[in-house]
XYZ file of C-alpha atoms in Angstrom:
506
model
C 27.147 24.090 0.557
C 26.278 22.780 -2.814
C 23.060 21.982 -3.931
C 23.508 18.384 -3.446
C 24.561 19.008 -0.061
C 21.683 21.237 0.606
C 19.224 18.489 -0.346
C 20.726 16.032 1.845
C 20.870 18.384 5.001
C 17.239 18.778 4.071
C 16.310 15.156 4.646
C 18.719 14.154 7.333
C 18.327 14.363 11.261
C 14.723 14.015 11.262
C 12.319 12.461 14.286
C 9.254 11.431 12.456
C 5.569 12.158 13.724
C 2.955 10.591 16.113
C 1.144 7.291 15.416
C -2.147 8.921 15.849
C -1.494 11.448 13.004
C -0.302 8.510 10.831
C -3.259 6.605 11.423
C -5.374 9.511 10.508
C -3.487 10.001 6.966
C -4.384 6.266 6.336
C -7.805 6.490 6.669
C -8.110 9.400 3.808
C -7.037 6.279 1.090
C -10.119 4.341 2.056
C -12.559 7.113 2.448
C -11.274 8.371 -0.889
C -11.902 4.762 -2.666
C -15.270 4.863 -0.943
C -16.122 8.669 -2.463
C -15.333 7.646 -5.674
C -17.477 4.719 -5.500
C -20.450 6.481 -4.235
C -20.022 9.026 -6.919
C -20.135 6.510 -9.616
C -23.103 4.862 -8.110
C -25.153 8.492 -7.455
C -24.351 8.819 -11.103
C -25.903 5.331 -12.269
C -28.761 6.444 -9.991
C -29.394 9.680 -11.978
C -28.598 8.724 -15.629
C -29.671 4.834 -15.575
C -25.686 3.713 -16.718
C -22.367 3.775 -15.752
C -19.710 6.654 -16.874
C -18.688 5.520 -20.375
C -16.073 7.987 -20.989
C -12.541 7.009 -20.532
C -11.496 10.637 -20.312
C -13.930 11.593 -17.373
C -13.383 8.229 -15.915
C -9.576 8.761 -15.476
C -10.200 12.410 -14.579
C -12.409 11.415 -11.765
C -10.153 8.885 -10.452
C -7.030 11.075 -10.231
C -9.154 14.021 -8.816
C -11.005 11.748 -6.165
C -8.274 8.854 -5.603
C -4.918 10.883 -6.019
C -5.497 14.661 -5.690
C -6.573 14.569 -2.029
C -3.717 12.558 -1.085
C -1.501 14.873 -2.704
C -2.825 17.978 -0.969
C -3.005 16.153 2.611
C 0.923 15.632 2.465
C 1.535 19.070 1.446
C -0.685 22.339 1.811
C -3.350 20.556 3.724
C -1.108 18.894 6.414
C -1.957 21.217 9.336
C -5.519 20.136 9.264
C -4.902 16.435 8.446
C -7.086 15.305 11.615
C -10.253 17.398 9.949
C -9.721 15.874 6.652
C -11.002 12.227 7.533
C -14.010 14.194 8.936
C -14.574 16.310 6.404
C -14.526 13.101 3.747
C -16.437 10.912 5.846
C -19.180 13.481 6.264
C -19.194 14.199 2.181
C -19.572 10.336 1.631
C -22.255 10.096 4.619
C -24.010 13.027 2.397
C -23.937 11.087 -0.715
C -24.725 7.760 0.863
C -28.040 9.566 2.702
C -28.983 10.759 -1.147
C -28.527 7.259 -2.773
C -30.502 5.933 0.113
C -33.452 8.309 0.047
C -33.585 8.449 -3.760
C -33.426 4.514 -4.680
C -36.116 2.878 -6.282
C -39.492 2.631 -4.628
C -39.679 -1.217 -5.461
C -36.538 -2.009 -3.422
C -37.603 0.152 -0.463
C -37.971 -1.920 2.428
C -37.274 -1.665 6.395
C -33.960 -0.780 7.116
C -33.410 -3.957 9.704
C -34.814 -6.260 6.630
C -32.196 -4.655 4.616
C -29.146 -5.132 7.003
C -30.385 -8.956 7.312
C -30.210 -9.517 3.876
C -27.074 -7.643 3.400
C -25.343 -9.944 5.477
C -26.501 -13.105 3.729
C -25.312 -11.657 0.322
C -22.806 -13.902 -1.374
C -19.382 -12.531 -2.733
C -17.027 -13.473 -5.254
C -14.868 -15.882 -3.309
C -11.978 -15.394 -5.993
C -11.134 -11.897 -5.893
C -10.479 -9.957 -2.715
C -10.180 -6.283 -4.038
C -8.970 -4.962 -0.581
C -5.748 -6.538 -1.356
C -5.417 -5.071 -4.748
C -6.287 -1.516 -3.542
C -3.858 -2.026 -0.577
C -0.903 -2.771 -2.972
C -1.733 0.082 -5.162
C -2.319 2.800 -2.576
C 1.119 2.083 -1.100
C 2.509 2.550 -4.470
C 0.743 5.590 -5.134
C 1.608 6.978 -1.751
C 5.188 6.224 -2.124
C 5.179 7.615 -5.789
C 4.159 10.875 -4.059
C 6.335 10.778 -1.139
C 9.527 10.404 -2.762
C 9.066 13.725 -4.839
C 7.090 15.571 -2.355
C 9.907 15.223 0.553
C 12.121 17.289 -1.477
C 9.889 20.254 -1.313
C 9.072 22.543 1.463
C 5.821 21.987 1.642
C 6.074 18.372 2.448
C 6.284 18.688 6.325
C 9.738 17.219 7.549
C 7.939 14.978 10.455
C 6.594 13.213 7.561
C 10.009 12.257 6.197
C 12.155 9.088 7.257
C 13.515 9.325 10.586
C 17.237 9.506 11.183
C 17.565 6.647 13.720
C 14.404 6.608 15.860
C 11.044 7.885 15.216
C 7.789 6.868 13.146
C 8.068 8.862 9.808
C 4.887 8.309 7.137
C 7.939 7.126 4.736
C 9.525 4.612 7.152
C 6.058 3.014 7.348
C 6.004 3.122 3.339
C 8.900 1.182 3.373
C 7.487 -1.536 5.294
C 4.287 -1.561 3.587
C 5.860 -2.240 0.375
C 7.267 -5.307 2.052
C 3.747 -6.353 3.616
C 2.380 -5.839 0.249
C 4.501 -7.977 -1.509
C 4.250 -10.509 0.571
C 0.255 -10.813 0.259
C 0.575 -11.888 -2.695
C 3.595 -14.108 -3.330
C 3.656 -17.487 -4.637
C 3.571 -19.213 -1.431
C 0.158 -17.345 -0.764
C -1.368 -17.889 -3.933
C -0.447 -21.344 -4.429
C -3.337 -23.833 -3.670
C -3.015 -25.900 -0.962
C -4.339 -29.242 -2.430
C -1.583 -28.608 -5.204
C 1.298 -30.731 -4.990
C 4.412 -29.156 -6.339
C 8.268 -29.783 -5.627
C 9.392 -28.358 -2.132
C 11.614 -25.638 -3.555
C 9.600 -25.252 -6.962
C 8.696 -21.664 -5.361
C 12.393 -20.896 -4.615
C 13.026 -21.569 -8.197
C 10.756 -19.406 -9.728
C 11.788 -16.580 -7.282
C 15.063 -16.628 -8.456
C 14.238 -15.878 -11.776
C 11.779 -13.380 -10.737
C 13.701 -11.069 -8.552
C 16.428 -10.400 -11.674
C 14.698 -7.133 -12.388
C 14.614 -5.916 -8.775
C 18.551 -6.706 -8.995
C 18.818 -4.906 -12.130
C 16.851 -2.236 -11.081
C 19.060 -1.605 -7.986
C 22.191 -1.863 -10.089
C 20.894 1.058 -12.351
C 19.850 3.174 -9.477
C 23.168 2.926 -7.845
C 25.181 3.523 -11.241
C 23.163 6.386 -11.922
C 23.009 7.959 -8.565
C 26.779 7.814 -8.398
C 27.261 9.157 -11.866
C 25.538 12.007 -11.719
C 26.158 12.845 -8.002
C 22.613 12.757 -7.228
C 21.710 13.731 -3.405
C 21.326 10.695 -1.384
C 20.647 9.617 2.266
C 23.559 7.737 3.236
C 22.220 6.158 6.682
C 19.118 4.807 4.725
C 20.784 2.079 3.587
C 24.241 2.717 2.826
C 26.851 3.739 0.587
C 25.707 1.102 -2.610
C 22.757 -0.929 -1.318
C 19.612 0.473 -2.042
C 15.516 -0.796 -1.380
C 15.527 -2.623 -4.619
C 18.149 -5.043 -3.426
C 16.156 -4.915 -0.083
C 13.267 -6.315 -1.960
C 14.874 -8.936 -3.939
C 16.832 -10.413 -1.105
C 13.921 -10.603 1.667
C 11.778 -12.224 -1.450
C 14.739 -14.709 -1.810
C 15.570 -15.442 1.434
C 12.157 -15.918 2.347
C 11.472 -18.413 -0.128
C 13.967 -20.357 1.322
C 12.641 -20.235 4.563
C 9.097 -21.153 3.501
C 10.406 -24.215 1.660
C 11.933 -25.555 4.661
C 9.485 -24.548 7.344
C 5.337 -25.190 6.478
C 3.950 -22.153 5.241
C 1.215 -22.067 7.890
C 3.867 -21.444 10.452
C 5.283 -18.415 8.755
C 4.337 -16.319 11.609
C 6.146 -18.472 14.144
C 9.686 -18.200 11.940
C 8.526 -14.359 11.991
C 8.497 -14.261 15.648
C 11.517 -16.171 16.209
C 13.077 -13.984 13.867
C 12.173 -10.658 15.100
C 13.005 -11.312 18.741
C 16.270 -12.928 18.158
C 17.413 -9.991 16.079
C 16.090 -7.600 18.730
C 18.132 -10.130 21.506
C 20.988 -9.549 19.632
C 20.525 -5.816 18.975
C 19.980 -5.297 22.926
C 22.471 -7.630 24.241
C 25.477 -7.204 21.774
C 27.198 -4.316 20.154
C 25.297 -4.939 16.930
C 23.003 -1.865 17.265
C 25.932 0.559 17.910
C 27.776 -1.132 15.073
C 24.903 -0.088 12.781
C 24.450 3.288 14.196
C 27.981 4.344 14.574
C 30.542 2.206 12.262
C 33.175 -0.273 13.227
C 35.001 2.496 14.750
C 32.299 4.109 16.291
C 32.956 7.564 14.072
C 30.772 6.639 11.553
C 33.438 4.878 9.335
C 32.237 3.666 5.620
C 35.755 1.113 5.164
C 34.576 -1.985 3.861
C 31.672 -3.553 1.918
C 29.847 -4.259 5.338
C 30.668 -1.264 7.164
C 29.835 0.502 3.960
C 26.152 -0.699 3.795
C 25.414 -2.035 7.327
C 22.280 -0.149 7.730
C 20.866 -2.078 4.297
C 22.370 -5.493 5.309
C 21.639 -6.008 8.751
C 18.092 -4.372 8.464
C 17.147 -7.475 6.300
C 16.344 -9.297 9.093
C 13.750 -6.935 10.387
C 12.343 -7.034 6.823
C 12.477 -10.781 6.330
C 10.185 -11.077 9.535
C 7.970 -8.653 8.264
C 7.349 -10.125 5.018
C 7.196 -13.849 6.856
C 4.177 -12.197 9.055
C 2.681 -10.877 6.013
C 2.443 -14.178 4.054
C 0.628 -15.581 7.223
C -1.898 -12.458 6.762
C -2.127 -13.087 3.080
C -2.864 -16.998 3.962
C -5.596 -16.078 6.551
C -7.198 -13.479 3.805
C -7.393 -16.182 1.242
C -9.349 -18.765 3.422
C -12.537 -19.019 1.822
C -15.113 -16.685 3.068
C -18.206 -16.838 0.428
C -20.779 -14.522 2.764
C -20.626 -10.588 3.942
C -21.381 -12.224 7.365
C -18.012 -14.324 6.885
C -16.317 -10.942 5.979
C -17.707 -9.054 8.612
C -16.262 -11.625 10.983
C -13.048 -11.208 9.137
C -13.024 -7.442 10.048
C -13.228 -8.281 13.646
C -10.604 -10.350 13.676
C -8.395 -7.877 11.793
C -9.583 -5.048 14.364
C -8.275 -7.254 17.110
C -5.017 -7.975 15.624
C -4.341 -4.058 15.181
C -5.151 -3.557 18.950
C -3.098 -6.581 19.981
C -0.453 -5.370 18.058
C -0.352 -1.516 19.377
C -0.401 -2.748 22.949
C 2.618 -5.081 21.971
C 4.383 -2.057 20.435
C 4.024 -0.284 23.622
C 5.215 -3.351 25.404
C 8.220 -3.786 23.024
C 8.911 0.265 23.114
C 8.923 0.184 26.894
C 11.161 -2.708 27.343
C 13.700 -2.183 24.528
C 13.909 0.747 22.341
C 11.755 3.191 20.340
C 10.559 2.370 16.899
C 13.699 2.363 14.175
C 13.470 1.800 10.515
C 17.196 2.248 10.151
C 17.946 -0.678 11.851
C 14.374 -2.356 11.678
C 14.166 -3.392 15.111
C 10.860 -5.367 16.788
C 9.136 -2.324 17.808
C 9.623 -1.234 14.112
C 8.420 -4.566 12.805
C 5.399 -4.524 15.308
C 4.394 -0.817 14.210
C 4.486 -1.813 10.374
C 2.558 -4.823 11.116
C -0.373 -2.904 13.100
C -0.491 0.034 10.661
C -1.052 -2.220 7.458
C -3.494 -4.402 8.941
C -5.428 -1.207 10.058
C -5.072 0.008 6.462
C -6.061 -3.127 5.226
C -9.130 -3.744 7.494
C -10.184 -0.070 6.550
C -10.110 -0.809 2.856
C -12.327 -4.057 3.512
C -15.016 -2.224 5.769
C -14.656 0.374 2.549
C -15.696 -2.520 0.158
C -18.466 -3.678 2.162
C -19.897 -0.431 2.441
C -19.855 -0.279 -1.459
C -21.377 -3.674 -1.812
C -24.344 -2.510 0.472
C -24.975 0.656 -1.404
C -24.723 -1.388 -4.756
C -27.370 -3.452 -3.472
C -29.732 -0.658 -2.440
C -29.273 0.693 -6.684
C -29.800 -2.755 -8.531
C -27.481 -2.740 -11.967
C -24.950 -0.175 -10.254
C -21.300 -1.184 -10.263
C -18.046 -0.043 -8.868
C -14.693 -1.097 -10.570
C -12.137 -2.866 -8.209
C -15.026 -3.690 -5.699
C -16.467 -6.865 -4.501
C -18.796 -8.763 -6.931
C -22.174 -10.043 -5.530
C -23.102 -13.733 -6.758
C -26.163 -15.840 -6.070
C -25.534 -18.926 -3.433
C -24.505 -21.787 -5.536
C -27.087 -24.233 -3.733
C -29.998 -21.767 -3.583
C -32.699 -20.925 -6.451
C -34.771 -18.745 -3.930
C -34.670 -15.011 -5.304
C -33.907 -12.305 -2.894
C -35.198 -8.751 -2.654
C -31.752 -7.625 -3.274
C -30.391 -9.605 -6.050
C -26.807 -10.086 -7.766
C -25.196 -7.282 -9.942
C -25.590 -8.434 -13.593
C -21.995 -10.427 -14.622
C -20.154 -8.623 -17.341
C -20.971 -4.963 -16.132
C -18.223 -4.826 -13.549
C -15.504 -6.301 -16.320
C -16.455 -3.559 -18.390
C -16.347 -0.715 -15.642
C -12.658 -2.214 -14.802
C -11.248 -1.356 -17.726
C -11.824 2.367 -16.879
C -10.545 1.944 -13.639
C -7.172 3.749 -12.648
C -6.219 1.521 -9.761
C -6.708 -1.633 -12.516
C -4.570 0.374 -14.475
C -1.501 0.810 -11.950
C -2.121 -2.885 -10.582
C -1.255 -4.267 -14.207
C 1.925 -2.436 -13.929
C 3.077 -1.775 -10.474
C 6.884 -2.473 -11.010
C 6.724 0.058 -14.193
C 4.449 2.576 -12.179
C 7.503 2.648 -9.238
C 10.172 2.685 -11.818
C 8.821 5.696 -13.703
C 7.941 7.556 -10.289
C 11.860 7.085 -9.649
C 13.183 8.252 -13.178
C 10.768 11.420 -13.034
C 11.816 12.215 -9.309
C 15.265 12.379 -10.344
C 14.715 14.267 -13.421
C 12.469 17.138 -11.523
C 15.149 17.191 -8.940
C 17.717 17.550 -11.692
C 15.853 20.556 -13.314
C 14.297 22.459 -10.617
C 15.348 23.922 -7.304
C 12.985 21.979 -5.053
C 13.844 23.264 -1.650
C 13.191 26.804 -2.596
C 10.214 25.974 -4.472
C 6.382 28.256 -3.735
C 3.269 26.467 -2.618
C 1.272 26.787 -5.808
C 4.472 25.935 -8.210
C 4.989 22.552 -6.187
C 1.372 21.523 -6.246
C 1.613 22.102 -9.971
C 4.550 19.992 -10.444
C 3.600 17.291 -7.988
C 0.195 17.024 -9.697
C 1.901 17.016 -13.488
C 4.183 14.381 -11.940
C 1.428 11.843 -10.625
C -0.964 12.655 -13.590
C 1.551 11.868 -16.141
C 2.480 8.785 -14.558
C -1.266 7.714 -13.822
C -1.878 8.522 -17.376
C 0.920 6.054 -19.234
C -0.331 3.189 -16.707
C -4.073 4.112 -17.733
C -2.939 3.795 -21.875
C -1.118 0.666 -21.279
C -4.186 -0.749 -19.699
C -6.626 0.288 -22.295
C -4.026 -1.162 -24.920
C -4.103 -4.227 -22.635
C -0.138 -4.105 -22.352
C 1.291 -5.504 -19.486
C 5.212 -4.971 -19.479
C 6.459 -8.045 -17.591
C 8.656 -10.802 -19.008
C 10.122 -12.510 -16.163
């Protein structure tokens, strides 16, 4: 077999992993975020000032926010269930140290502290969990697209061939979910009157970079005979085309139907698509081609997975729009977000139960056809990850209020209630300190140029695969390559952010 055929076989005919293992892996990112925040607060408690060195800030962010995730999907994957416990214990130790060393005048009974915490007002204009969710999905995707070509990346984490729940299968749906959370239909203020199809016109213009990237990837892959998994999207289709089409189609539907009913449109679309899969020969066509022998004759037959799975991804996008609208409802206090957290937890439980019902009544999860179980699974685990980020943010808010003056980048800012002149024992973080720290934040850096970060990851992945025999690499060499790859990408984003450069012109 040629090197191209070996690499294609290496990522083919896989069956995914368990939902429990994926859930355990998802908990690592929020714990890393919490750990980074607690370390910054402890540093402020010890030295009375935030970390001011950009070099050390980048190093801390990379080592705490990125490196543990890289280890968890390679050499530490056999102990993935113990890693959340280890990280949680480490965070608990740091919090205990902060709590015991806080200033004497700030000390109060724990019950009183909790009551005052619930009354705390937060900046309603910025929800950090959404930003962090989108950045981490990009980071996890960037790690996986290169790591999957190395033997240290467990085969069960890679994309499943037909049925199954692989980590990379979830990443595809989570990318759609994250895009929908910040789409124009979500960010548009409800009291602003705009033409019915104004968002559609903007989306037509805004998706041309995705189409261009899709064409560029197609031409480059075919010209250098780069290895590709045809059953993912087809011969000519790729994920950039899927992102572009889904955004356009969703804008059309949201221009026709009220956006606050997006979940109904998503449900109708997903159920109708599943009925077609279950009652017609559509599923056989997707899996085996028009003649039943996996033929690739004609554009539709050659790209059947990519074209027909658009219906499932569109349902995920529309449901995610509803989530975004719900999250942006004005909640000014911690108590309001604790109630929202309960709502998210309830939604996760309901969706997981619905997932079991869907699989029992229809078929297992399949990213290849993007069926109803796949849509349900993606939404459940995305909401789980989002709720864990909200919980981590609220924990950091509580800790910041214990140590007055401390701040954490990409975390909620505490504000005084607009109608209250009463001074509480736990006061707001000074305005401006958080803005200064945000300049030293890797999350903010990646968030400013997310598409560029993803594009660079794809380019560097291709370069590494061309230059290195990844399949036969040793563990130490693999870890070095992956760390250099991620650090170089993060460093570029960090430099652009420090210079306030945003490469977006559409």
